[in-house]
Short mmCIF file of C-alpha atoms in Angstrom, two decimals:
data_model
loop_
_atom_site.label_atom_id
_atom_site.label_comp_id
_atom_site.label_asym_id
_atom_site.label_seq_id
_atom_site.Cartn_x
_atom_site.Cartn_y
_atom_site.Cartn_z
CA UNK A 9 -0.05 -0.03 0.14
CA UNK A 10 1.33 3.32 -1.10
CA UNK A 11 1.23 6.07 1.57
CA UNK A 12 0.61 9.57 0.54
CA UNK A 13 1.45 12.44 2.87
CA UNK A 14 -1.15 15.16 2.18
CA UNK A 15 0.94 17.85 3.63
CA UNK A 16 3.54 17.55 0.87
CA UNK A 17 4.41 20.54 -1.73
CA UNK A 18 1.54 22.69 -2.11
CA UNK A 19 -0.66 20.64 0.32
CA UNK A 20 -3.98 20.85 -1.19
CA UNK A 21 -6.81 18.64 -2.88
CA UNK A 22 -4.65 17.88 -5.99
CA UNK A 23 -2.46 15.38 -4.09
CA UNK A 24 -5.78 13.44 -3.15
CA UNK A 25 -7.22 13.56 -6.60
CA UNK A 26 -4.28 12.67 -8.50
CA UNK A 27 -3.68 10.00 -5.96
CA UNK A 28 -7.10 8.55 -6.28
CA UNK A 29 -6.96 8.62 -10.07
CA UNK A 30 -3.63 6.82 -10.26
CA UNK A 31 -4.82 4.19 -7.56
CA UNK A 32 -7.97 3.28 -9.69
CA UNK A 33 -5.72 3.23 -12.87
CA UNK A 34 -2.94 0.97 -11.40
CA UNK A 35 -4.89 -1.04 -8.90
CA UNK A 36 -2.69 -0.17 -6.22
CA UNK A 37 -4.36 0.53 -2.79
CA UNK A 38 -3.40 3.64 -0.95
CA UNK A 39 -3.26 5.27 2.23
CA UNK A 40 -3.67 8.99 2.98
CA UNK A 41 -2.42 10.96 5.98
CA UNK A 42 -2.26 14.62 6.90
CA UNK A 43 -4.87 15.53 3.94
CA UNK A 44 -4.96 18.91 2.98
CA UNK A 45 -2.83 19.80 6.02
CA UNK A 46 -1.68 23.06 4.44
CA UNK A 47 -5.11 24.66 3.94
CA UNK A 48 -6.94 26.82 6.35
CA UNK A 49 -9.67 24.05 6.86
CA UNK A 50 -7.55 20.72 6.56
CA UNK A 51 -9.19 17.41 5.92
CA UNK A 52 -11.97 16.35 3.42
CA UNK A 53 -14.50 18.91 2.65
CA UNK A 54 -17.68 18.15 0.59
CA UNK A 55 -16.24 18.23 -2.80
CA UNK A 56 -13.07 16.02 -1.56
CA UNK A 57 -15.35 13.68 -0.10
CA UNK A 58 -17.66 13.51 -3.07
CA UNK A 59 -14.45 12.95 -5.28
CA UNK A 60 -13.42 9.89 -2.83
CA UNK A 61 -17.13 8.30 -3.10
CA UNK A 62 -17.21 8.94 -6.94
CA UNK A 63 -13.66 7.30 -7.39
CA UNK A 64 -15.14 4.45 -5.27
CA UNK A 65 -18.30 3.81 -7.13
CA UNK A 66 -16.07 3.77 -10.41
CA UNK A 67 -13.62 1.38 -9.09
CA UNK A 68 -15.54 -0.59 -6.49
CA UNK A 69 -13.24 0.35 -3.85
CA UNK A 70 -13.11 -0.29 0.00
CA UNK A 71 -12.55 2.73 1.84
CA UNK A 72 -12.38 3.81 5.18
CA UNK A 73 -11.93 7.23 6.41
CA UNK A 74 -14.46 8.85 4.03
CA UNK A 75 -16.39 11.43 6.35
CA UNK A 76 -16.09 15.10 6.46
CA UNK A 77 -13.18 16.43 8.00
CA UNK A 78 -11.09 13.25 7.98
CA UNK A 79 -7.46 13.86 7.54
CA UNK A 80 -6.65 10.13 7.19
CA UNK A 81 -8.01 7.86 4.20
CA UNK A 82 -7.46 4.13 2.92
CA UNK A 83 -8.55 3.25 -0.55
CA UNK A 84 -8.37 -0.13 -2.12
CA UNK A 85 -9.67 -0.19 -5.73
CA UNK A 86 -11.24 -3.36 -7.46
CA UNK A 87 -12.19 -3.22 -11.02
CA UNK A 88 -13.05 0.07 -13.24
CA UNK A 89 -16.39 -0.19 -14.77
CA UNK A 90 -17.98 2.07 -17.11
CA UNK A 91 -21.56 3.21 -16.91
CA UNK A 92 -23.83 6.00 -15.93
CA UNK A 93 -22.98 7.92 -12.82
CA UNK A 94 -24.51 11.07 -10.96
CA UNK A 95 -22.67 12.72 -8.07
CA UNK A 96 -24.01 15.93 -6.33
CA UNK A 97 -21.54 17.75 -4.03
CA UNK A 98 -24.43 19.63 -1.88
CA UNK A 99 -22.35 22.74 -1.96
CA UNK A 100 -20.78 25.21 -4.08
CA UNK A 101 -17.53 23.07 -4.15
CA UNK A 102 -16.21 22.33 -7.76
CA UNK A 103 -17.79 19.36 -9.62
CA UNK A 104 -15.22 19.66 -12.26
CA UNK A 105 -12.58 18.54 -9.89
CA UNK A 106 -14.74 15.64 -8.71
CA UNK A 107 -14.70 14.83 -12.60
CA UNK A 108 -10.88 15.20 -12.97
CA UNK A 109 -10.59 12.62 -10.20
CA UNK A 110 -12.38 9.90 -12.12
CA UNK A 111 -11.84 10.72 -15.87
CA UNK A 112 -8.72 8.99 -16.08
CA UNK A 113 -10.24 5.84 -14.85
CA UNK A 114 -13.30 6.06 -17.18
CA UNK A 115 -10.84 6.94 -20.05
CA UNK A 116 -9.54 3.32 -19.90
CA UNK A 117 -12.83 1.47 -18.68
CA UNK A 118 -14.61 -1.38 -20.19
CA UNK A 119 -17.00 0.67 -21.86
CA UNK A 120 -18.45 4.15 -22.54
CA UNK A 121 -19.68 6.35 -19.50
CA UNK A 122 -21.99 9.07 -18.68
CA UNK A 123 -21.27 11.25 -15.58
CA UNK A 124 -24.04 13.89 -14.52
CA UNK A 125 -22.31 16.27 -11.82
CA UNK A 126 -24.06 18.83 -9.26
CA UNK A 127 -22.16 21.46 -7.45
CA UNK A 128 -19.84 24.36 -8.37
CA UNK A 129 -19.16 24.92 -12.32
CA UNK A 130 -17.42 28.48 -11.79
CA UNK A 131 -15.40 28.58 -8.74
CA UNK A 132 -12.43 30.60 -7.87
CA UNK A 133 -9.05 28.26 -7.48
CA UNK A 134 -10.83 25.56 -9.78
CA UNK A 135 -10.98 25.03 -13.61
CA UNK A 136 -14.23 26.46 -15.08
CA UNK A 137 -16.32 24.67 -17.22
CA UNK A 138 -15.44 26.58 -20.34
CA UNK A 139 -11.55 25.92 -19.53
CA UNK A 140 -12.06 22.18 -19.90
CA UNK A 141 -14.30 22.58 -23.04
CA UNK A 142 -11.68 24.81 -24.99
CA UNK A 143 -8.31 24.08 -23.51
CA UNK A 144 -8.21 20.76 -22.07
CA UNK A 145 -10.70 18.24 -23.82
CA UNK A 146 -9.48 19.17 -27.47
CA UNK A 147 -6.06 17.94 -26.49
CA UNK A 148 -7.36 14.87 -24.58
CA UNK A 149 -9.03 13.65 -27.70
CA UNK A 150 -5.62 13.77 -29.49
CA UNK A 151 -4.34 11.56 -26.65
CA UNK A 152 -7.12 9.15 -27.07
CA UNK A 153 -10.55 9.21 -25.54
CA UNK A 154 -13.36 11.48 -26.66
CA UNK A 155 -15.02 13.49 -23.91
CA UNK A 156 -17.85 15.84 -24.62
CA UNK A 157 -19.20 17.86 -22.06
CA UNK A 158 -22.51 19.83 -21.53
CA UNK A 159 -23.29 22.64 -19.16
CA UNK A 160 -26.93 22.48 -17.96
CA UNK A 161 -26.80 25.22 -15.77
CA UNK A 162 -23.89 27.22 -14.28
CA UNK A 163 -23.20 27.03 -10.31
CA UNK A 164 -21.27 30.16 -8.83
CA UNK A 165 -19.96 30.55 -5.56
CA UNK A 166 -21.33 30.48 -3.08
CA UNK A 167 -24.71 29.43 -4.16
CA UNK A 168 -23.51 26.38 -6.32
CA UNK A 169 -26.45 24.61 -7.75
CA UNK A 170 -24.84 24.02 -11.21
CA UNK A 171 -25.31 21.01 -13.25
CA UNK A 172 -23.04 19.38 -16.04
CA UNK A 173 -22.48 16.10 -17.83
CA UNK A 174 -19.74 14.47 -19.42
CA UNK A 175 -20.13 11.67 -22.16
CA UNK A 176 -17.03 9.57 -22.20
CA UNK A 177 -16.08 6.99 -24.90
CA UNK A 178 -12.74 5.28 -23.67
CA UNK A 179 -9.90 3.81 -25.45
CA UNK A 180 -7.87 0.63 -25.01
CA UNK A 181 -4.39 2.72 -25.30
CA UNK A 182 -3.50 6.36 -24.98
CA UNK A 183 -1.37 7.84 -27.32
CA UNK A 184 1.63 10.17 -26.59
CA UNK A 185 1.36 13.75 -27.79
CA UNK A 186 4.13 16.43 -28.39
CA UNK A 187 3.00 20.02 -27.96
CA UNK A 188 5.90 22.45 -28.55
CA UNK A 189 4.61 25.19 -30.85
CA UNK A 190 1.28 27.14 -30.42
CA UNK A 191 0.90 27.36 -34.29
CA UNK A 192 -0.96 30.04 -36.04
CA UNK A 193 -3.64 32.32 -34.13
CA UNK A 194 -6.96 31.72 -35.15
CA UNK A 195 -9.32 33.61 -32.71
CA UNK A 196 -9.48 35.42 -29.60
CA UNK A 197 -12.57 36.28 -27.40
CA UNK A 198 -13.49 37.84 -24.02
CA UNK A 199 -16.58 36.57 -22.51
CA UNK A 200 -18.44 38.16 -19.67
CA UNK A 201 -20.88 35.91 -17.97
CA UNK A 202 -23.27 37.45 -15.27
CA UNK A 203 -26.04 35.59 -13.22
CA UNK A 204 -28.85 37.58 -11.40
CA UNK A 205 -26.39 40.67 -11.68
CA UNK A 206 -26.60 43.90 -13.57
CA UNK A 207 -25.30 43.78 -17.09
CA UNK A 208 -23.34 46.80 -16.83
CA UNK A 209 -20.79 44.73 -14.80
CA UNK A 210 -20.19 42.50 -17.86
CA UNK A 211 -19.76 45.86 -19.79
CA UNK A 212 -17.23 47.32 -17.61
CA UNK A 213 -15.19 44.08 -17.64
CA UNK A 214 -15.06 43.86 -21.20
CA UNK A 215 -14.22 47.40 -21.79
CA UNK A 216 -11.15 47.18 -19.31
CA UNK A 217 -9.90 44.00 -20.91
CA UNK A 218 -10.31 45.10 -24.44
CA UNK A 219 -8.38 48.50 -23.54
CA UNK A 220 -5.66 46.23 -21.71
CA UNK A 221 -5.19 43.85 -24.43
CA UNK A 222 -5.71 46.08 -27.22
CA UNK A 223 -8.59 43.73 -28.69
CA UNK A 224 -11.32 45.23 -30.72
CA UNK A 225 -15.08 45.27 -29.92
CA UNK A 226 -15.66 42.29 -32.34
CA UNK A 227 -13.76 39.97 -29.61
CA UNK A 228 -16.09 41.12 -26.90
CA UNK A 229 -19.43 39.00 -25.71
CA UNK A 230 -21.68 39.02 -22.91
CA UNK A 231 -23.64 35.96 -21.60
CA UNK A 232 -26.80 36.91 -19.35
CA UNK A 233 -27.41 33.61 -17.42
CA UNK A 234 -30.96 33.08 -16.06
CA UNK A 235 -30.87 29.42 -14.83
CA UNK A 236 -28.31 29.65 -12.22
CA UNK A 237 -29.64 29.58 -8.60
CA UNK A 238 -27.43 32.52 -7.35
CA UNK A 239 -25.67 35.41 -8.39
CA UNK A 240 -22.23 35.21 -10.00
CA UNK A 241 -19.89 36.59 -12.29
CA UNK A 242 -17.04 35.33 -14.53
CA UNK A 243 -14.96 36.91 -17.23
CA UNK A 244 -13.43 34.29 -19.84
CA UNK A 245 -10.60 35.31 -21.88
CA UNK A 246 -9.25 32.60 -24.68
CA UNK A 247 -6.77 32.76 -27.43
CA UNK A 248 -7.09 29.85 -29.86
CA UNK A 249 -4.05 28.91 -32.24
CA UNK A 250 -3.64 25.85 -34.43
CA UNK A 251 -2.35 23.45 -31.70
CA UNK A 252 -3.75 24.89 -28.63
CA UNK A 253 -6.29 27.10 -26.75
CA UNK A 254 -5.39 29.25 -23.70
CA UNK A 255 -8.24 30.42 -21.57
CA UNK A 256 -7.86 32.70 -18.46
CA UNK A 257 -10.73 33.28 -15.90
CA UNK A 258 -11.51 36.15 -13.56
CA UNK A 259 -14.21 35.88 -10.99
CA UNK A 260 -16.37 38.65 -9.80
CA UNK A 261 -16.11 39.55 -6.11
CA UNK A 262 -18.24 41.89 -4.07
CA UNK A 263 -15.23 43.35 -2.50
CA UNK A 264 -13.37 43.64 -5.82
CA UNK A 265 -14.36 46.25 -8.67
CA UNK A 266 -15.25 45.05 -12.24
CA UNK A 267 -12.34 47.03 -13.63
CA UNK A 268 -10.17 45.21 -11.30
CA UNK A 269 -11.38 41.71 -12.28
CA UNK A 270 -10.59 42.33 -15.93
CA UNK A 271 -7.16 44.01 -15.20
CA UNK A 272 -6.11 40.87 -13.34
CA UNK A 273 -7.42 38.38 -15.89
CA UNK A 274 -6.17 40.36 -18.80
CA UNK A 275 -2.72 40.95 -17.01
CA UNK A 276 -2.48 37.06 -16.46
CA UNK A 277 -3.12 36.51 -20.51
CA UNK A 278 -0.76 39.22 -21.32
CA UNK A 279 1.78 37.16 -19.60
CA UNK A 280 1.18 34.16 -21.64
CA UNK A 281 0.98 36.37 -24.94
CA UNK A 282 4.24 37.89 -24.34
CA UNK A 283 5.87 34.16 -24.32
CA UNK A 284 6.13 31.58 -26.85
CA UNK A 285 5.12 28.43 -24.86
CA UNK A 286 1.91 27.02 -26.07
CA UNK A 287 0.91 25.38 -22.61
CA UNK A 288 -0.36 27.72 -19.86
CA UNK A 289 0.40 26.86 -15.96
CA UNK A 290 -2.96 25.53 -15.45
CA UNK A 291 -3.04 23.49 -18.41
CA UNK A 292 0.09 21.93 -17.56
CA UNK A 293 -1.21 20.36 -14.55
CA UNK A 294 -4.13 18.81 -16.56
CA UNK A 295 -1.98 17.56 -19.37
CA UNK A 296 0.44 15.60 -17.04
CA UNK A 297 -1.54 12.70 -15.86
CA UNK A 298 -3.02 11.28 -19.11
CA UNK A 299 0.70 11.80 -20.80
CA UNK A 300 1.92 9.82 -18.00
CA UNK A 301 -0.79 7.17 -18.59
CA UNK A 302 0.21 7.14 -22.14
CA UNK A 303 3.76 6.49 -21.04
CA UNK A 304 5.25 9.22 -22.84
CA UNK A 305 4.96 12.71 -24.48
CA UNK A 306 6.14 16.21 -24.24
CA UNK A 307 5.04 20.03 -23.92
CA UNK A 308 6.44 23.08 -23.49
CA UNK A 309 4.94 25.30 -20.85
CA UNK A 310 5.07 29.05 -19.55
CA UNK A 311 6.70 27.88 -15.97
CA UNK A 312 6.56 25.23 -13.48
CA UNK A 313 4.45 26.00 -10.48
CA UNK A 314 4.58 24.30 -7.04
CA UNK A 315 1.29 22.58 -8.04
CA UNK A 316 3.13 21.30 -11.10
CA UNK A 317 6.00 19.92 -9.07
CA UNK A 318 3.64 18.40 -6.58
CA UNK A 319 1.90 16.42 -9.37
CA UNK A 320 4.80 15.18 -10.77
CA UNK A 321 6.34 13.89 -7.52
CA UNK A 322 2.86 12.06 -6.92
CA UNK A 323 2.61 10.40 -10.28
CA UNK A 324 6.14 9.18 -9.82
CA UNK A 325 4.90 7.18 -6.68
CA UNK A 326 2.63 5.24 -8.87
CA UNK A 327 4.22 4.93 -12.11
CA UNK A 328 7.64 3.94 -12.94
CA UNK A 329 8.65 6.52 -15.55
CA UNK A 330 10.89 9.71 -15.91
CA UNK A 331 9.50 13.09 -15.89
CA UNK A 332 12.17 15.64 -16.95
CA UNK A 333 11.66 19.19 -16.26
CA UNK A 334 14.16 21.31 -18.44
CA UNK A 335 14.24 25.26 -18.40
CA UNK A 336 14.75 26.35 -22.04
CA UNK A 337 16.63 29.57 -23.46
CA UNK A 338 13.41 31.52 -24.02
CA UNK A 339 12.35 31.17 -20.30
CA UNK A 340 9.86 28.44 -21.08
CA UNK A 341 10.15 24.84 -19.51
CA UNK A 342 10.02 21.77 -21.31
CA UNK A 343 8.33 18.88 -19.76
CA UNK A 344 9.18 15.57 -21.04
CA UNK A 345 7.22 12.22 -19.91
CA UNK A 346 8.47 8.81 -20.24
#
């Protein structure tokens, strides 16, 4: 049984999710200690507990310690099974992080799956729905599985109540990919989403983002949501190239002006645009696990965060392969798997 110390590295929920995913994929049982010890509210919160229960359902696992606040957990997987699943967090916790936990297993399951999820779909500190749809899933399809997602209704923090679904067609073997260059610029868009809030918030965000980035009005778009249970706001800035799409999200906050939200998001995207690497830091975290499962591949990213380094260390505990991190002359980083 592999023992995972949840206080290592960035000490958050990513260690738990990656380890659960790899436990299912490899069949290796795992014991967690110090779960989320580095966080202000340590232990399993609702979204983490839902991820554990989802992993147990998908793999027929025997679990001990699956309760709110638990800082220890034992997980012993059995056989991965495709099928129809439904998981509800019961809070605004990110349901997309729950999907992140079970998706690697369902990518190589014995048959197709459909996963219905309820909870937060647009949360700070978690990938929003559009990030997966635009940035991650197109690359995942090149690796092998076909994953199609539908957003039934968005769920913003703190009300939650969002609902989305994923249809997963697995493959027997994953394929390595190389992502070294962005390719030709194809499209750019600034999308401001508002739910139960004045439309002028979206207009102010878009005006600020366009001015900061030097984008024309034709790239700006407003989406007013009427189906979400609570108020919320997200600004999504995306640039699509031949080989990759980078998406940056800013989330509205009652304590932060619309202009400030837009400047932060635009500033993050400008850092990406000023570089040459195709893969942003958030996408790098997402790509590591499927490439490790494929046994190889490489990509060039902007930088390596503590999040990325912790993910690499966790993967190496389950899979016998090399993951090299090589700084490049242009200040980008080449990550080679296998």
